[in-house]
Amino acid sequence: MSAAGHAGAPVRLEEPAHLEAPAPLEEPRVADDMVSRPGSAVSLLRTVVGLYLREAGGWMPAEAFLALLGTLGVPVPQARTALSRVKGRGLLTAEARDAVAGFPLAPGAAAMLARGDRRIHEPRSMAADGEWCLIVFSIPETMRDARHQLRKQLMWIGCGTVEAGVWICPEFLRGEVEDVVAGLGLAGHVVLFTARGLPAGAAAAGQVGQWWDLAGIARLHQAFIDGQTGAPSQSGGPAESFAAYVRCIDAWRVIPYLDPGLPPELLPADWPGPECIALFCRIREAHAEAAAEFVRQALATAGG
């Protein structure tokens, strides 16, 4: 199967990049961002960890976590359960410092969070004449579990399905594809190509609509818009900003993974992505600084 047969115009392929086969990475994967329902205690805690734990030096007292989650309306018993679950997922470990119970980041978690920072805070959009990365793989039935995980993780980072063993994404996501492949130990079964020549127009837009679930991604954008339109337009104080900002990030952070930033020319005319991104940026600008100050106050109170 050639990419040209699906794009409606010739697609020129550069020499394929055969991935070397390093040992599988033993660190949390991008999947950690996808396993909790936004707004749940576990998801809110995961968002707090991603936003503030590294700035706090990589360790935070348990009482500070409980206080921050309390500000978000999470009762103490649920907050303690969330801490236990996030620890079980390999994001945190338990460690007392100066006889104060607390939680540092687990080994490898900082790298995962750093990858997430770029996705969450720097949404990108591909140019109409930009390059594509084609992911071609053939994995034997004896490795079907790994094949399933590959497909699932490619979807989680925003790749589209051309055929069962051919996936596609903007070229700027190539590094994340390589991380997924290496992490699953599948480098010997995957070849990456750089493709050029996918034109703008109805034919290409129709193919993009088959490769990605654009309707599902649009619903995510619209749900964010509907849920966050009532967020305060300016800070009413550190506590209010903390709650507004954390809930904003918690609702937003899955969207820039599943939406790969396709060229506007290939998307429906009523695509809600730009409105969604603009709303996210407005909330972040209004509340991020005051929210960080609230966390610093909570840490000081808890002895962090």
C-alpha positions as CSV (number, residue, x, y, z in Angstrom):
1,M,0.0,0.0,0.0
2,S,1.3,3.4,-0.9
3,A,0.6,6.6,0.9
4,A,-0.2,8.2,-2.4
5,G,-3.2,5.9,-2.8
6,H,-4.8,7.5,0.2
7,A,-3.8,11.1,-0.1
8,G,-5.1,11.7,-3.6
9,A,-1.7,13.0,-4.8
10,P,1.8,11.7,-4.8
11,V,3.5,11.6,-1.5
12,R,7.3,11.6,-1.7
13,L,9.0,9.4,0.9
14,E,12.5,10.1,2.2
15,E,14.8,7.2,3.1
16,P,13.3,5.3,6.0
17,A,14.7,5.6,9.5
18,H,15.2,2.1,11.0
19,L,15.1,2.5,14.8
20,E,17.9,1.0,16.8
21,A,16.7,-1.3,19.5
22,P,17.6,-0.1,23.0
23,A,16.4,-1.8,26.1
24,P,12.8,-0.8,27.0
25,L,12.5,2.3,29.0
26,E,11.6,1.8,32.6
27,E,9.7,5.0,33.3
28,P,6.1,6.2,33.4
29,R,4.6,6.4,29.9
30,V,2.4,9.0,28.3
31,A,-0.5,6.7,29.2
32,D,-0.3,8.1,32.7
33,D,-2.0,11.2,31.4
34,M,-5.0,9.3,30.1
35,V,-6.0,6.9,32.8
36,S,-8.0,9.2,35.1
37,R,-11.3,11.0,34.4
38,P,-10.7,14.8,34.4
39,G,-12.2,16.3,37.6
40,S,-11.7,13.1,39.7
41,A,-9.5,13.2,42.8
42,V,-6.8,11.2,41.1
43,S,-6.8,13.4,38.0
44,L,-6.7,16.6,40.0
45,L,-3.8,15.2,42.1
46,R,-2.0,14.2,38.9
47,T,-2.4,17.8,37.6
48,V,-1.2,19.3,40.9
49,V,1.9,17.0,40.7
50,G,2.6,18.0,37.1
51,L,2.2,21.7,37.8
52,Y,3.9,22.2,41.1
53,L,6.0,19.3,42.5
54,R,9.1,20.0,40.5
55,E,9.0,23.7,41.4
56,A,8.7,22.6,45.0
57,G,12.0,20.8,44.7
58,G,10.6,17.4,43.8
59,W,9.1,16.7,47.2
60,M,6.0,17.9,49.0
61,P,4.6,17.1,52.5
62,A,1.5,14.9,52.5
63,E,-0.3,17.7,54.5
64,A,0.4,20.1,51.6
65,F,-1.1,17.7,49.1
66,L,-4.2,17.3,51.3
67,A,-4.6,21.0,51.7
68,L,-4.3,21.7,48.0
69,L,-6.8,19.0,47.1
70,G,-9.1,20.4,49.8
71,T,-9.1,23.7,48.1
72,L,-10.3,21.9,45.0
73,G,-13.1,20.4,47.0
74,V,-11.6,16.9,47.5
75,P,-12.3,15.5,51.0
76,V,-9.4,14.3,53.0
77,P,-10.3,10.5,52.7
78,Q,-10.5,10.8,49.0
79,A,-7.3,12.8,48.8
80,R,-5.5,10.1,50.8
81,T,-6.9,7.4,48.4
82,A,-5.7,9.5,45.4
83,L,-2.2,9.8,46.8
84,S,-2.1,6.0,47.3
85,R,-3.3,5.4,43.7
86,V,-1.0,7.9,42.1
87,K,1.9,6.3,44.1
88,G,0.8,2.9,42.8
89,R,1.0,4.1,39.3
90,G,4.6,5.0,39.6
91,L,4.4,8.8,39.6
92,L,5.2,9.3,43.3
93,T,7.0,7.5,46.1
94,A,6.6,7.9,49.8
95,E,9.5,9.5,51.7
96,A,9.7,11.3,55.1
97,R,12.0,14.2,55.5
98,D,12.9,15.6,58.9
99,A,10.1,13.3,60.3
100,V,7.6,14.9,58.0
101,A,5.6,12.4,55.8
102,G,5.8,13.4,52.1
103,F,6.0,12.3,48.5
104,P,8.8,12.9,46.0
105,L,8.6,12.2,42.3
106,A,9.3,8.6,41.4
107,P,12.5,7.8,39.3
108,G,11.8,8.6,35.7
109,A,8.7,10.6,36.4
110,A,10.4,14.0,35.8
111,A,11.2,13.0,32.2
112,M,7.6,12.0,31.6
113,L,6.3,15.3,33.0
114,A,8.8,17.3,31.0
115,R,7.4,15.7,27.8
116,G,3.9,16.6,29.0
117,D,4.9,20.2,29.6
118,R,5.6,20.8,25.9
119,R,2.3,19.2,24.8
120,I,0.2,20.9,27.4
121,H,1.7,24.4,27.4
122,E,2.9,24.7,23.8
123,P,0.1,23.6,21.5
124,R,1.4,23.4,17.9
125,S,-0.3,23.5,14.5
126,M,1.2,21.9,11.4
127,A,1.6,24.1,8.3
128,A,-0.3,23.1,5.1
129,D,3.0,22.2,3.4
130,G,4.6,20.6,6.5
131,E,6.1,17.2,6.7
132,W,4.4,14.0,7.9
133,C,5.8,11.0,9.7
134,L,4.6,7.7,8.5
135,I,4.8,4.8,10.9
136,V,4.9,1.4,9.3
137,F,5.1,-1.8,11.3
138,S,4.6,-5.5,11.1
139,I,4.4,-7.3,14.4
140,P,3.9,-11.1,14.6
141,E,0.8,-12.6,16.3
142,T,3.0,-14.0,19.0
143,M,3.6,-10.3,20.1
144,R,0.0,-9.2,19.8
145,D,-0.1,-7.7,23.2
146,A,2.8,-5.4,22.3
147,R,1.1,-4.6,19.0
148,H,-2.0,-3.6,20.9
149,Q,0.0,-1.4,23.2
150,L,1.7,0.2,20.2
151,R,-1.6,1.1,18.5
152,K,-3.0,2.4,21.8
153,Q,0.0,4.6,22.6
154,L,0.2,5.9,19.0
155,M,-3.4,7.0,19.3
156,W,-2.7,8.6,22.7
157,I,0.0,10.8,21.2
158,G,-2.2,11.9,18.4
159,C,-1.4,9.6,15.5
160,G,-4.0,8.7,12.9
161,T,-4.6,5.3,11.3
162,V,-4.1,4.9,7.6
163,E,-4.2,1.1,7.7
164,A,-3.7,-1.5,10.4
165,G,0.0,-1.4,10.1
166,V,0.4,2.2,8.8
167,W,-0.1,5.2,11.0
168,I,0.6,8.9,10.4
169,C,1.3,12.1,12.4
170,P,2.9,15.5,11.9
171,E,6.7,15.2,11.6
172,F,7.2,17.2,14.7
173,L,5.8,14.3,16.7
174,R,8.4,11.9,15.4
175,G,10.4,12.0,18.7
176,E,7.4,11.0,20.7
177,V,6.7,8.1,18.3
178,E,10.3,7.0,18.7
179,D,9.9,7.1,22.5
180,V,6.8,5.0,22.3
181,V,8.5,2.4,20.0
182,A,11.6,2.2,22.2
183,G,9.6,2.0,25.4
184,L,7.8,-1.0,24.1
185,G,10.9,-2.7,22.8
186,L,9.6,-2.8,19.2
187,A,12.3,-0.9,17.3
188,G,13.1,-4.0,15.2
189,H,9.5,-4.1,13.9
190,V,8.9,-0.4,13.1
191,V,10.1,1.8,10.2
192,L,9.5,5.6,10.1
193,F,9.3,7.6,6.9
194,T,9.2,11.3,6.3
195,A,6.5,12.1,3.8
196,R,5.9,15.3,1.8
197,G,3.3,16.3,-0.8
198,L,-0.1,15.9,1.0
199,P,-2.1,18.7,-0.6
200,A,-4.8,20.9,0.8
201,G,-8.2,20.5,-0.6
202,A,-11.3,18.3,-0.3
203,A,-9.7,15.0,-1.2
204,A,-6.9,15.3,1.4
205,A,-9.3,16.6,4.0
206,G,-11.6,13.6,3.4
207,Q,-8.7,11.3,4.0
208,V,-7.6,13.1,7.2
209,G,-11.2,12.6,8.3
210,Q,-10.8,8.9,7.9
211,W,-7.4,8.7,9.6
212,W,-8.4,10.6,12.7
213,D,-11.6,10.7,14.7
214,L,-12.1,14.4,14.1
215,A,-15.6,14.4,15.5
216,G,-14.4,13.0,18.8
217,I,-11.5,15.5,19.0
218,A,-13.9,18.3,18.2
219,R,-16.2,17.2,21.1
220,L,-13.2,17.4,23.5
221,H,-12.5,20.9,22.4
222,Q,-16.2,21.9,22.7
223,A,-16.5,20.3,26.1
224,F,-13.5,22.3,27.3
225,I,-15.1,25.5,26.0
226,D,-18.4,24.7,27.6
227,G,-16.8,23.8,30.9
228,Q,-14.3,26.6,31.2
229,T,-16.2,29.6,29.7
230,G,-17.3,30.6,33.2
231,A,-13.8,30.6,34.6
232,P,-13.0,34.0,36.2
233,S,-11.5,36.4,33.7
234,Q,-9.1,37.8,36.3
235,S,-7.7,36.6,39.6
236,G,-9.9,37.1,42.7
237,G,-7.1,36.0,45.0
238,P,-4.6,33.1,45.1
239,A,-7.0,30.5,46.3
240,E,-9.6,31.3,43.6
241,S,-6.8,31.4,41.0
242,F,-5.4,28.1,42.1
243,A,-8.8,26.3,41.8
244,A,-9.5,27.9,38.4
245,Y,-6.1,27.2,37.0
246,V,-5.8,23.6,38.2
247,R,-9.3,22.7,37.0
248,C,-8.5,24.3,33.6
249,I,-5.3,22.3,33.2
250,D,-7.0,19.2,34.4
251,A,-9.7,19.6,31.8
252,W,-7.2,20.6,29.1
253,R,-4.2,18.3,29.4
254,V,-5.5,15.3,27.5
255,I,-6.7,17.5,24.5
256,P,-3.2,18.4,23.1
257,Y,-2.2,14.8,23.2
258,L,-5.2,13.5,21.2
259,D,-5.3,16.5,18.9
260,P,-2.0,16.4,16.9
261,G,-2.3,19.9,15.5
262,L,-3.3,19.2,11.9
263,P,-3.2,21.9,9.3
264,P,-6.2,24.2,9.4
265,E,-6.7,23.7,5.7
266,L,-7.4,20.0,6.3
267,L,-9.9,20.6,9.1
268,P,-13.7,21.4,9.0
269,A,-14.5,25.1,8.7
270,D,-16.2,25.1,12.1
271,W,-13.2,23.5,13.9
272,P,-13.4,24.5,17.6
273,G,-9.6,24.1,18.2
274,P,-8.5,27.7,17.9
275,E,-11.3,28.9,20.2
276,C,-10.4,26.2,22.7
277,I,-6.7,27.1,22.6
278,A,-7.4,30.8,23.0
279,L,-9.6,30.2,26.0
280,F,-6.9,28.0,27.6
281,C,-4.3,30.7,27.1
282,R,-6.5,33.4,28.6
283,I,-7.2,31.3,31.7
284,R,-3.5,30.5,32.1
285,E,-2.5,34.2,31.7
286,A,-5.1,35.3,34.3
287,H,-4.4,32.7,37.0
288,A,-1.1,30.9,36.7
289,E,1.0,33.3,38.7
290,A,-1.5,33.7,41.5
291,A,-2.0,30.0,41.6
292,A,1.7,29.4,42.0
293,E,1.8,31.9,44.9
294,F,-1.0,30.0,46.6
295,V,1.0,26.8,46.4
296,R,4.0,28.5,47.9
297,Q,1.9,29.6,50.8
298,A,0.5,26.1,51.3
299,L,4.0,24.7,51.3
300,A,5.2,27.2,53.8
301,T,2.2,26.4,56.1
302,A,2.9,22.7,55.8
303,G,6.6,23.0,56.4
304,G,7.6,22.1,52.8
